[in-house]
Amino acid sequence: MVRKSRLHLALGLAAGIAVMALAPPAQADGMPDVKILVSNCFNCHGTDGISAGVIDSLDELSAKRMAKALKEFKSGDKASTIMGRIAKGYSDAEIDAIAGYLAAVNGN
Amino acid sequence: MFEQSRRNFLATAGAVSALSLAGCAGTAGGSRVVVVGGGFGGATAAKYVKWFDPSVDVTLIEPKAAYTTCPFSNAFLGGVVKFETITHTYAGLAKHGVTVMQDMVTNVDPAKKMVMTAGGKSVPYDKLIMSPGIDFRFDTIEGYDAAAAEIVPHAWKAGPQTQMLRKQLEAMDDGGLVIIAPPPNPFRCPPGPYERACMIAHYLKANKPKSKVLILDAKDKFSKQGLFEEGWNLYYKGLIEWVPAAKDGTVKGVNAQTRTAITEFEEHKADVLNVIPAQRANLIAAKVGLTDKSGWCPVHLNTFESKLIPDVHVIGDAAIASGMPKSGNAANTQAKVCAKVVVDILAGKQPGIPKTTNTCYSLITPDHGISVTAVYELGEKSYGGVKGSGGLTPKDAGREFWKQESRNARGWYANISEDIWG
Ligand SMILES: Cc1cc2nc3c(=O)[nH]c(=O)nc-3n(C[C@H](O)[C@H](O)[C@H](O)COP(=O)(O)OP(=O)(O)OC[C@H]3O[C@@H](n4cnc5c(N)ncnc54)[C@H](O)[C@@H]3O)c2cc1C
């Protein structure tokens, strides 16, 4: 149900209502392109963050929630089997860029 | 249906932002990218050139109609997953606008920028991405050549070889001896042979409990060793035995007819023999002129462009991606970096900074998974893990942790397959 309502939003955007709002966050100096960073999430979480298996999908999260979760995995405040080990590989700026980009393209 | 329409939307959004960001640089629109090999690296590259820029013309050349993955092929040997589950067609890539040619590349003409195929086609490219995988060094173990591999499988390229090994395990009597002979470094999937030992032992324990798995190794240590040994102690005591090179483990000769593995001082007669020989880049890479003395392909690590032939990029197992293992997941993330580099260069833009990852799960039992992971940045001479990140499943992690990792291993497989061929 939740997904369905987003379909309409997505189609609305695709029709050109607010395409500029989708522009990804600017790339900070010395940082990989944000599209490279997010594509690295997709091998475990599915293309565009849409998961086919037991691993969480990423396409439902707001930028704020995703960034918060990643930073908590990174600090160890949030327990995990593997995300802590991975999140430690990204700077806070990279985490903000990843979260912002994924949320923007998914209309969250 | 819905997911599909959303994906199309994402592709459109991607195109719009790519165009609007291009600024004074041109676009890659109408450029021709040819990808050789539809495995982990190649199929990802083909899909992701389109993901980064749908206006680029992408052709994937692959001889097989369907690709069987090595990942989870050990689970197939253990009777844990079906063969169909690990086999994927190229229909998904066609849906993303990739032209899939079922053909075998026979050579490349770098001067004319043309790929030649066994089917007699000449395919022009502006950028060529090669991910042809590996071939075996059949000259390193006496008596083990391509003909011997028809009786004594390596099962290190998944497909009929994997099915042959499974049939031999099924036909073996209880009390039989299975020998696995892992190769020297560097080779595809460093933890693979030891996961294979676990999955075969899992099958034997339930079905032929008097049998044994003997690993005759050409090395003295191996990937995730502590975690594998922890698992062997827990579940497979007396069932799995590992003999390192220092204790005469290196197999130097094979008698395929009698299934005998010959080391310096001993002859081990097996009921099922699995020899995994030393490896090199797929022979097509050597033929094209992409390999150095080592048999692998040297590349510029920031772009994966060959150091030997311009405008030809090499990714995956065939490439010398210093610092990264030869794994399907590494091939997948290298392909994404390479696809972006290619799209950027074709649009007249400077390629950006690479960043890759690798997550490699292994199953000790169907309910006990372990992992190693890394987030890589490019250092001066090689890729290296970001300080403080990555690493192994902790020791003594406990049943709940192992169970979760086994679930994640399946989740990883489902999603990476979809990310590549879906
Ligand atoms: C038992 C086992 C278990 C494994 N488990 C894991 C795992 O859990 N996780 C993981 O990340 N990795 C795993 N791997 C490693 C993984 O399979 C490889 O690293 C990965 O396949 C490398 O991808 P690639 O694109 O370089 O080569 P491949 O996937 O081998 O693809 C090469 C493709 O090129 C095609 N090709 C070859 N020659 C030509 C030609 N002349 N013209 C056109 N096409 C050609 C081939 O048909 C093939 O489809 C495992 C490997 C093994 C053997």
Coordinates of C-alpha atoms and ligand atoms in Angstrom, one line a residue:
Chain A
M1 CA 0.0 0.0 0.0
V2 CA 2.7 2.4 1.0
R3 CA 4.5 1.6 -2.2
K4 CA 1.5 2.2 -4.3
S5 CA 1.1 5.8 -3.1
R6 CA 4.7 6.4 -4.0
L7 CA 4.1 5.2 -7.5
H8 CA 1.8 8.1 -8.1
L9 CA 4.4 10.5 -6.7
A10 CA 7.0 8.9 -8.9
L11 CA 4.9 9.2 -12.0
G12 CA 4.1 12.7 -11.1
L13 CA 7.8 13.5 -10.9
A14 CA 8.5 11.7 -14.1
A15 CA 5.9 13.8 -15.8
G16 CA 8.2 16.7 -15.1
I17 CA 6.6 18.3 -12.1
A18 CA 9.6 18.6 -10.0
V19 CA 12.5 17.0 -11.8
M20 CA 15.0 19.5 -10.5
A21 CA 14.3 18.5 -6.9
L22 CA 15.9 15.2 -7.8
A23 CA 19.3 16.6 -8.6
P24 CA 21.7 14.7 -6.4
P25 CA 23.6 16.5 -3.6
A26 CA 26.7 18.3 -4.9
Q27 CA 29.8 16.3 -4.8
A28 CA 32.2 17.3 -2.1
D29 CA 35.9 17.7 -3.0
G30 CA 38.0 14.6 -2.7
M31 CA 34.9 12.4 -2.5
P32 CA 33.9 9.7 -5.0
D33 CA 30.8 10.5 -7.1
V34 CA 27.7 9.8 -5.0
K35 CA 26.4 7.5 -7.7
I36 CA 29.4 5.3 -7.2
L37 CA 28.9 5.3 -3.5
V38 CA 25.2 4.3 -3.7
S39 CA 25.8 1.7 -6.3
N40 CA 28.1 0.0 -3.8
C41 CA 25.0 -0.5 -1.5
F42 CA 23.1 -2.3 -4.3
N43 CA 25.1 -5.6 -4.3
C44 CA 23.6 -6.5 -0.9
H45 CA 20.5 -4.3 -0.8
G46 CA 19.3 -4.7 -4.4
T47 CA 19.5 -2.3 -7.4
D48 CA 18.1 1.1 -6.4
G49 CA 17.9 -0.2 -2.9
I50 CA 15.0 -2.5 -3.7
S51 CA 15.7 -5.8 -2.0
A52 CA 14.5 -9.2 -3.3
G53 CA 15.6 -11.2 -0.2
V54 CA 15.8 -11.0 3.5
I55 CA 18.1 -8.0 3.6
D56 CA 16.4 -4.6 4.2
S57 CA 15.2 -2.5 1.3
L58 CA 16.6 1.1 1.3
D59 CA 13.9 2.7 -0.8
E60 CA 11.5 3.5 2.0
L61 CA 13.8 5.5 4.2
S62 CA 14.0 9.3 4.6
A63 CA 17.5 10.8 4.2
K64 CA 17.5 11.7 7.9
R65 CA 16.6 8.2 9.1
M66 CA 19.1 6.5 6.8
A67 CA 22.0 8.8 7.8
K68 CA 21.2 8.4 11.5
A69 CA 21.1 4.6 11.2
L70 CA 24.4 4.5 9.2
K71 CA 26.1 6.7 11.8
E72 CA 24.8 4.5 14.6
F73 CA 26.1 1.4 12.9
K74 CA 29.4 3.2 12.4
S75 CA 29.7 4.1 16.1
G76 CA 28.5 0.8 17.3
D77 CA 25.5 2.3 19.0
K78 CA 23.3 0.1 16.8
A79 CA 24.2 -3.6 16.8
S80 CA 24.7 -5.4 13.6
T81 CA 26.4 -8.5 12.1
I82 CA 28.0 -6.7 9.2
M83 CA 26.8 -3.1 8.7
G84 CA 29.1 -1.8 11.5
R85 CA 32.1 -3.1 9.7
I86 CA 30.9 -1.6 6.4
A87 CA 29.7 1.8 7.7
K88 CA 33.1 2.4 9.3
G89 CA 34.4 2.6 5.7
Y90 CA 32.5 5.9 5.0
S91 CA 33.0 9.4 6.2
D92 CA 30.0 11.3 7.7
A93 CA 30.0 13.4 4.6
E94 CA 29.8 10.3 2.4
I95 CA 27.0 8.9 4.6
D96 CA 25.0 12.1 4.3
A97 CA 25.5 12.2 0.5
I98 CA 24.4 8.5 0.1
A99 CA 21.3 9.0 2.3
G100 CA 20.4 12.2 0.6
Y101 CA 20.7 10.8 -2.9
L102 CA 18.8 7.5 -2.2
A103 CA 16.0 9.4 -0.5
A104 CA 15.8 11.9 -3.3
V105 CA 15.6 9.4 -6.2
N106 CA 13.0 7.4 -4.2
G107 CA 10.9 10.5 -3.4
N108 CA 11.2 10.1 0.3
Chain B
M1 CA 4.8 -4.4 -12.9
F2 CA 5.0 -1.6 -10.4
E3 CA 8.7 -2.1 -9.6
Q4 CA 9.3 -2.1 -13.3
S5 CA 7.7 1.2 -13.9
R6 CA 9.5 2.7 -11.0
R7 CA 12.8 1.5 -12.4
N8 CA 12.1 3.1 -15.7
F9 CA 11.3 6.2 -13.8
L10 CA 14.7 6.0 -12.0
A11 CA 16.5 5.5 -15.3
T12 CA 14.8 8.7 -16.7
A13 CA 15.6 10.6 -13.6
G14 CA 19.2 9.4 -13.9
A15 CA 19.4 10.6 -17.4
V16 CA 18.0 14.0 -16.6
S17 CA 20.5 14.6 -13.8
A18 CA 23.4 13.3 -15.8
L19 CA 22.5 15.7 -18.6
S20 CA 21.9 18.6 -16.3
L21 CA 25.2 18.0 -14.5
A22 CA 27.2 17.6 -17.7
G23 CA 27.5 21.4 -18.0
C24 CA 30.0 22.4 -20.6
A25 CA 31.2 18.8 -21.1
G26 CA 29.5 16.8 -23.9
T27 CA 27.3 13.7 -23.3
A28 CA 28.1 10.1 -24.0
G29 CA 25.0 9.7 -26.0
G30 CA 25.3 7.5 -29.1
S31 CA 28.7 6.2 -28.0
R32 CA 29.3 2.5 -28.4
V33 CA 30.4 0.4 -25.4
V34 CA 31.1 -3.3 -26.0
V35 CA 31.4 -5.6 -23.0
V36 CA 33.0 -9.1 -23.3
G37 CA 31.8 -11.7 -20.9
G38 CA 28.4 -11.9 -19.1
G39 CA 29.6 -13.0 -15.7
F40 CA 29.8 -11.0 -12.5
G41 CA 32.0 -8.2 -13.9
G42 CA 30.7 -8.0 -17.5
A43 CA 27.0 -8.3 -16.9
T44 CA 27.2 -5.7 -14.1
A45 CA 29.2 -3.3 -16.4
A46 CA 26.7 -3.6 -19.2
K47 CA 23.8 -2.9 -16.9
Y48 CA 25.5 -0.1 -15.1
V49 CA 26.7 1.8 -18.2
K50 CA 22.9 2.0 -18.9
W51 CA 22.1 2.9 -15.3
F52 CA 24.6 5.8 -15.4
D53 CA 23.7 6.9 -18.9
P54 CA 20.8 5.2 -20.8
S55 CA 21.8 7.1 -24.0
V56 CA 25.0 5.0 -24.5
D57 CA 24.7 2.1 -26.9
V58 CA 25.8 -1.1 -25.0
T59 CA 26.4 -4.5 -26.5
L60 CA 27.3 -7.6 -24.3
I61 CA 29.0 -10.5 -26.0
E62 CA 28.7 -13.9 -24.2
P63 CA 28.7 -17.4 -25.6
K64 CA 26.5 -19.0 -23.1
A65 CA 22.7 -18.7 -23.1
A66 CA 22.6 -18.9 -19.4
Y67 CA 25.2 -18.3 -16.7
T68 CA 25.6 -20.5 -13.6
T69 CA 27.2 -18.7 -10.7
C70 CA 30.1 -20.1 -8.7
P71 CA 28.7 -18.4 -5.6
F72 CA 26.3 -20.9 -4.0
S73 CA 27.6 -23.7 -6.3
N74 CA 29.2 -25.1 -3.1
A75 CA 25.7 -25.0 -1.5
F76 CA 24.5 -26.9 -4.6
L77 CA 27.2 -29.5 -4.0
G78 CA 25.9 -29.8 -0.4
G79 CA 22.4 -30.4 -1.6
V80 CA 21.3 -27.0 -0.1
V81 CA 20.1 -25.2 -3.2
K82 CA 18.9 -26.3 -6.7
F83 CA 20.9 -25.9 -9.8
E84 CA 18.2 -23.7 -11.4
T85 CA 18.5 -21.3 -8.4
I86 CA 22.1 -20.5 -9.4
T87 CA 21.5 -20.2 -13.1
H88 CA 20.5 -16.9 -14.7
T89 CA 19.6 -15.9 -18.3
Y90 CA 20.3 -12.6 -20.0
A91 CA 16.6 -11.6 -20.5
G92 CA 17.0 -9.0 -17.7
L93 CA 19.8 -7.2 -19.4
A94 CA 17.9 -7.0 -22.6
K95 CA 15.1 -5.3 -20.6
H96 CA 17.5 -2.6 -19.6
G97 CA 18.3 -1.9 -23.2
V98 CA 21.5 -3.9 -23.5
T99 CA 22.0 -5.7 -26.8
V100 CA 23.0 -9.2 -25.9
M101 CA 24.9 -11.2 -28.6
Q102 CA 25.3 -14.9 -27.9
D103 CA 28.7 -15.3 -29.5
M104 CA 32.3 -16.0 -28.6
V105 CA 35.0 -13.3 -29.0
T106 CA 37.9 -14.6 -31.0
N107 CA 40.1 -11.4 -31.1
V108 CA 40.2 -7.6 -30.9
D109 CA 41.7 -5.1 -33.3
P110 CA 42.7 -2.2 -31.1
A111 CA 43.8 -0.1 -34.1
K112 CA 40.4 -0.4 -35.8
K113 CA 38.6 -0.6 -32.4
M114 CA 36.8 -3.7 -33.5
V115 CA 35.8 -6.9 -31.7
M116 CA 35.7 -10.1 -33.8
T117 CA 33.5 -13.1 -33.0
A118 CA 33.4 -16.8 -33.8
G119 CA 30.0 -16.1 -35.5
G120 CA 31.9 -14.0 -38.1
K121 CA 30.8 -10.6 -36.7
S122 CA 32.9 -7.5 -36.4
V123 CA 31.6 -5.2 -33.7
P124 CA 32.9 -1.6 -33.4
Y125 CA 33.5 0.1 -30.1
D126 CA 34.5 3.4 -28.6
K127 CA 35.2 1.8 -25.3
L128 CA 35.7 -2.0 -24.7
I129 CA 35.2 -3.6 -21.3
M130 CA 36.5 -7.1 -20.9
S131 CA 35.6 -9.4 -18.0
P132 CA 36.4 -12.8 -19.4
G133 CA 37.2 -14.5 -16.0
I134 CA 39.9 -17.2 -15.7
D135 CA 41.5 -20.1 -17.3
F136 CA 43.4 -22.9 -15.8
R137 CA 47.2 -23.6 -15.9
F138 CA 46.9 -27.1 -17.1
D139 CA 50.7 -27.4 -17.3
T140 CA 51.2 -27.2 -13.5
I141 CA 50.0 -30.6 -12.2
E142 CA 51.3 -33.6 -14.1
G143 CA 48.5 -35.7 -15.6
Y144 CA 45.9 -33.0 -15.0
D145 CA 44.9 -31.4 -18.3
A146 CA 41.6 -30.5 -20.0
A147 CA 40.9 -34.1 -20.9
A148 CA 41.6 -35.3 -17.3
A149 CA 39.2 -32.6 -16.1
E150 CA 36.4 -34.5 -17.9
I151 CA 36.8 -37.3 -15.3
V152 CA 38.3 -35.4 -12.4
P153 CA 36.3 -32.2 -12.2
H154 CA 37.7 -28.8 -11.0
A155 CA 34.2 -27.4 -10.7
W156 CA 35.9 -23.9 -10.5
K157 CA 33.8 -22.6 -13.4
A158 CA 30.3 -23.4 -12.5
G159 CA 28.1 -25.4 -14.9
P160 CA 28.5 -29.0 -16.1
Q161 CA 31.6 -29.4 -14.1
T162 CA 29.7 -28.6 -10.9
Q163 CA 27.0 -31.1 -11.9
M164 CA 29.6 -33.8 -12.6
L165 CA 31.1 -33.3 -9.1
R166 CA 27.7 -33.5 -7.5
K167 CA 26.9 -36.8 -9.4
Q168 CA 30.1 -38.3 -8.3
L169 CA 29.4 -37.4 -4.6
E170 CA 25.9 -39.0 -5.0
A171 CA 27.3 -42.1 -6.5
M172 CA 30.0 -42.6 -3.8
D173 CA 29.6 -45.3 -1.2
D174 CA 29.4 -44.5 2.5
G175 CA 33.0 -44.6 3.9
G176 CA 34.5 -43.1 0.7
L177 CA 37.3 -40.5 0.6
V178 CA 36.7 -37.1 -1.1
I179 CA 39.9 -35.2 -1.8
I180 CA 39.9 -31.5 -2.6
A181 CA 43.2 -30.0 -3.9
P182 CA 43.1 -26.1 -3.6
P183 CA 45.4 -24.1 -5.8
P184 CA 48.3 -21.8 -5.0
N185 CA 47.6 -18.0 -4.8
P186 CA 46.4 -15.9 -6.6
F187 CA 43.1 -17.6 -7.5
R188 CA 39.4 -17.0 -7.9
C189 CA 37.6 -17.0 -4.5
P190 CA 40.2 -17.5 -1.8
P191 CA 37.7 -19.0 0.8
G192 CA 35.9 -21.1 -1.9
P193 CA 37.8 -24.4 -1.5
Y194 CA 37.2 -24.4 2.3
E195 CA 33.5 -23.6 2.0
R196 CA 33.4 -26.4 -0.5
A197 CA 34.9 -28.8 2.1
C198 CA 32.1 -27.7 4.6
M199 CA 29.3 -28.1 2.1
I200 CA 30.5 -31.5 1.0
A201 CA 31.0 -32.6 4.6
H202 CA 27.4 -31.3 5.4
Y203 CA 26.1 -33.6 2.7
L204 CA 28.2 -36.6 3.8
K205 CA 27.4 -36.2 7.5
A206 CA 23.7 -36.6 6.8
N207 CA 23.9 -39.2 4.1
K208 CA 27.3 -41.0 4.2
P209 CA 28.6 -40.4 7.7
K210 CA 31.5 -42.8 7.5
S211 CA 33.1 -40.8 4.7
K212 CA 35.9 -38.3 4.9
V213 CA 37.0 -35.0 3.2
L214 CA 40.8 -34.6 2.8
I215 CA 42.1 -31.2 1.7
L216 CA 45.5 -31.4 0.2
D217 CA 46.6 -27.8 0.0
A218 CA 49.3 -26.0 -2.0
K219 CA 49.4 -23.3 0.7
D220 CA 50.2 -23.1 4.4
K221 CA 47.4 -20.7 5.3
F222 CA 44.1 -19.6 3.8
S223 CA 41.3 -17.1 3.9
K224 CA 39.0 -17.0 6.9
Q225 CA 41.1 -19.8 8.3
G226 CA 40.3 -19.3 12.0
L227 CA 36.6 -19.2 11.3
F228 CA 36.6 -22.3 9.1
E229 CA 38.6 -24.2 11.7
E230 CA 36.2 -23.1 14.4
G231 CA 33.4 -24.5 12.2
W232 CA 35.2 -27.7 11.4
N233 CA 35.7 -28.3 15.2
L234 CA 32.0 -27.6 15.9
Y235 CA 30.4 -29.8 13.2
Y236 CA 33.0 -31.8 11.2
K237 CA 35.5 -33.3 13.7
G238 CA 37.1 -36.3 12.1
L239 CA 35.2 -35.6 8.9
I240 CA 37.4 -32.8 7.4
E241 CA 41.2 -33.0 7.5
W242 CA 43.4 -30.2 6.1
V243 CA 47.0 -30.9 5.1
P244 CA 49.1 -27.7 4.4
A245 CA 51.9 -27.5 1.9
A246 CA 54.5 -27.7 4.7
K247 CA 53.2 -31.2 5.5
D248 CA 53.3 -32.5 2.0
G249 CA 49.9 -31.2 1.0
T250 CA 50.9 -29.9 -2.5
V251 CA 49.5 -32.1 -5.2
K252 CA 52.1 -32.4 -8.0
G253 CA 50.6 -35.1 -10.1
V254 CA 47.2 -36.8 -10.8
N255 CA 46.2 -40.2 -12.2
A256 CA 42.8 -39.3 -13.4
Q257 CA 41.8 -42.9 -14.3
T258 CA 42.5 -44.2 -10.7
R259 CA 41.5 -40.9 -9.1
T260 CA 44.9 -40.6 -7.3
A261 CA 46.5 -37.4 -6.1
I262 CA 50.2 -37.6 -6.0
T263 CA 52.3 -35.4 -3.6
E264 CA 56.0 -35.4 -3.1
F265 CA 56.1 -38.3 -0.7
E266 CA 52.6 -40.0 -1.0
E267 CA 49.9 -41.2 -3.3
H268 CA 46.3 -40.6 -2.1
K269 CA 43.7 -42.7 -3.8
A270 CA 40.3 -40.9 -3.7
D271 CA 36.8 -42.1 -4.4
V272 CA 35.9 -38.5 -5.5
L273 CA 38.8 -36.3 -6.6
N274 CA 38.4 -32.5 -7.0
V275 CA 41.5 -30.8 -8.3
I276 CA 41.5 -27.0 -8.5
P277 CA 44.5 -26.1 -10.6
A278 CA 46.5 -22.8 -10.6
Q279 CA 44.9 -20.1 -12.6
R280 CA 45.5 -17.2 -15.0
A281 CA 43.4 -14.7 -16.9
N282 CA 41.1 -16.2 -19.5
L283 CA 43.1 -17.1 -22.7
I284 CA 41.2 -14.5 -24.8
A285 CA 43.0 -11.8 -22.7
A286 CA 46.4 -13.2 -23.6
K287 CA 45.4 -13.5 -27.3
V288 CA 44.3 -9.9 -27.4
G289 CA 47.6 -8.8 -25.7
L290 CA 46.2 -7.7 -22.4
T291 CA 48.3 -10.0 -20.1
D292 CA 51.8 -9.6 -18.7
K293 CA 54.3 -12.3 -17.6
S294 CA 52.1 -13.2 -14.6
G295 CA 49.3 -14.3 -16.9
W296 CA 47.0 -11.6 -15.5
C297 CA 46.0 -8.2 -16.9
P298 CA 47.7 -5.0 -15.6
V299 CA 45.3 -2.1 -15.4
H300 CA 45.4 1.5 -14.2
L301 CA 43.8 1.1 -10.9
N302 CA 41.7 4.3 -11.0
T303 CA 40.0 3.6 -14.4
F304 CA 40.6 -0.2 -14.9
E305 CA 41.9 0.8 -18.4
S306 CA 44.5 -1.7 -19.6
K307 CA 48.1 -0.6 -19.2
L308 CA 48.9 -2.3 -22.5
I309 CA 46.0 -1.3 -24.8
P310 CA 44.2 2.0 -24.6
D311 CA 40.4 2.2 -24.5
V312 CA 40.2 -1.5 -23.4
H313 CA 39.2 -1.8 -19.7
V314 CA 39.7 -5.1 -17.8
I315 CA 37.7 -5.9 -14.7
G316 CA 37.0 -8.9 -12.5
D317 CA 39.2 -12.0 -11.9
A318 CA 41.3 -11.3 -15.1
A319 CA 42.5 -7.9 -13.9
I320 CA 45.3 -7.2 -11.5
A321 CA 43.2 -5.2 -9.1
S322 CA 45.9 -4.9 -6.5
G323 CA 44.5 -5.1 -3.0
M324 CA 41.2 -6.6 -3.9
P325 CA 40.4 -10.4 -4.0
K326 CA 39.2 -12.2 -7.1
S327 CA 35.6 -12.4 -6.0
G328 CA 32.2 -11.9 -7.7
N329 CA 31.4 -9.1 -5.4
A330 CA 34.7 -7.3 -6.1
A331 CA 34.0 -7.8 -9.9
N332 CA 30.6 -6.3 -9.4
T333 CA 31.8 -3.1 -7.7
Q334 CA 34.8 -2.8 -10.0
A335 CA 32.3 -2.9 -12.9
K336 CA 30.4 0.0 -11.4
V337 CA 33.5 2.1 -11.1
C338 CA 34.6 1.1 -14.6
A339 CA 31.1 1.8 -16.1
K340 CA 31.1 5.3 -14.6
V341 CA 34.6 6.0 -15.8
V342 CA 33.7 4.9 -19.3
V343 CA 30.5 7.0 -19.3
D344 CA 32.4 10.1 -18.0
I345 CA 35.3 9.8 -20.5
L346 CA 32.9 9.4 -23.4
A347 CA 31.1 12.5 -22.2
G348 CA 34.4 14.4 -22.1
K349 CA 34.5 14.5 -18.3
Q350 CA 37.3 13.7 -15.9
P351 CA 36.7 10.3 -14.2
G352 CA 36.1 10.6 -10.4
I353 CA 37.6 9.0 -7.4
P354 CA 37.0 5.2 -7.2
K355 CA 35.6 3.5 -4.1
T356 CA 34.7 -0.2 -4.1
T357 CA 33.5 -2.9 -1.6
N358 CA 33.7 -6.6 -1.2
T359 CA 31.5 -8.8 1.0
C360 CA 32.1 -12.5 0.9
Y361 CA 29.9 -14.9 2.8
S362 CA 30.7 -18.6 3.3
L363 CA 28.4 -21.3 4.6
I364 CA 29.9 -23.6 7.2
T365 CA 26.4 -25.3 7.5
P366 CA 23.1 -24.0 6.1
D367 CA 22.6 -22.2 9.4
H368 CA 26.1 -21.1 10.1
G369 CA 27.4 -18.3 7.9
I370 CA 30.6 -16.3 8.2
S371 CA 31.8 -13.3 6.3
V372 CA 34.7 -11.0 5.4
T373 CA 34.0 -7.5 4.2
A374 CA 36.0 -4.5 3.1
V375 CA 35.5 -0.9 1.8
Y376 CA 38.3 0.0 -0.5
E377 CA 39.9 3.2 -1.4
L378 CA 42.7 3.6 -3.9
G379 CA 46.1 4.2 -2.3
E380 CA 49.4 4.9 -4.1
K381 CA 50.0 1.4 -5.4
S382 CA 46.9 -0.6 -4.6
Y383 CA 43.4 -0.6 -3.2
G384 CA 43.3 -0.8 0.6
G385 CA 40.6 -1.1 3.2
V386 CA 39.5 2.2 4.8
K387 CA 41.3 2.3 8.2
G388 CA 39.2 0.8 11.0
S389 CA 36.6 -0.7 8.6
G390 CA 35.8 -4.1 7.3
G391 CA 37.2 -7.4 8.6
L392 CA 35.9 -10.8 9.6
T393 CA 33.0 -12.2 11.6
P394 CA 34.2 -12.2 15.2
K395 CA 35.5 -15.4 16.7
D396 CA 33.0 -17.2 19.0
A397 CA 30.3 -15.0 17.6
G398 CA 27.6 -17.4 18.7
R399 CA 24.7 -19.3 17.1
E400 CA 22.4 -16.3 16.7
F401 CA 25.0 -14.3 14.9
W402 CA 26.0 -17.2 12.7
K403 CA 22.4 -17.9 11.8
Q404 CA 21.9 -14.2 10.9
E405 CA 25.0 -14.3 8.7
S406 CA 23.6 -17.5 6.9
R407 CA 20.4 -15.6 6.3
N408 CA 22.3 -12.6 5.0
A409 CA 24.4 -14.9 2.7
R410 CA 21.1 -15.9 1.0
G411 CA 19.9 -12.3 0.9
W412 CA 23.2 -11.2 -0.6
Y413 CA 22.9 -13.9 -3.3
A414 CA 19.3 -13.0 -4.2
N415 CA 20.2 -9.3 -4.4
I416 CA 23.5 -9.4 -6.2
S417 CA 22.0 -11.8 -8.8
E418 CA 19.2 -9.3 -9.3
D419 CA 21.7 -6.4 -9.4
I420 CA 23.6 -8.2 -12.2
W421 CA 21.2 -10.2 -14.3
G422 CA 17.8 -8.9 -13.1
Ligands
LIG1 C1 33.2 -22.4 -5.8 C2 33.2 -20.9 -5.9 C3 32.5 -20.1 -5.0 C4 32.5 -18.8 -5.1 N1 31.8 -18.0 -4.2 C5 31.8 -16.7 -4.2 C6 31.1 -15.9 -3.3 O1 30.4 -16.5 -2.4 N2 31.1 -14.6 -3.4 C7 31.9 -14.0 -4.3 O2 31.9 -12.7 -4.4 N3 32.6 -14.7 -5.3 C8 32.6 -16.0 -5.2 N4 33.3 -16.7 -6.2 C9 34.1 -16.0 -7.2 C10 33.4 -15.5 -8.4 O3 32.7 -16.6 -9.0 C11 34.3 -14.9 -9.4 O4 35.2 -14.0 -8.7 C12 33.5 -14.1 -10.5 O5 32.8 -15.0 -11.3 C13 34.5 -13.3 -11.3 O6 33.7 -12.6 -12.3 P1 34.3 -12.3 -13.8 O7 33.3 -11.4 -14.5 O8 35.7 -11.9 -13.7 O9 34.4 -13.8 -14.4 P2 33.2 -14.8 -14.7 O10 32.1 -14.6 -13.8 O11 33.8 -16.1 -14.8 O12 32.6 -14.3 -16.2 C14 33.4 -14.5 -17.3 C15 32.4 -14.6 -18.5 O13 33.2 -14.4 -19.7 C16 32.7 -15.3 -20.7 N5 33.8 -15.4 -21.7 C17 35.0 -16.1 -21.6 N6 35.6 -16.0 -22.7 C18 34.9 -15.3 -23.6 C19 35.0 -14.9 -25.0 N7 36.1 -15.3 -25.7 N8 34.1 -14.2 -25.5 C20 33.0 -13.8 -24.9 N9 32.8 -14.2 -23.6 C21 33.7 -14.9 -22.9 C22 32.4 -16.6 -19.9 O14 31.5 -17.4 -20.6 C23 31.8 -16.0 -18.6 O15 30.4 -15.9 -18.7 C24 33.3 -18.1 -6.1 C25 34.0 -18.9 -7.0 C26 34.0 -20.3 -6.9 C27 34.8 -21.1 -7.9

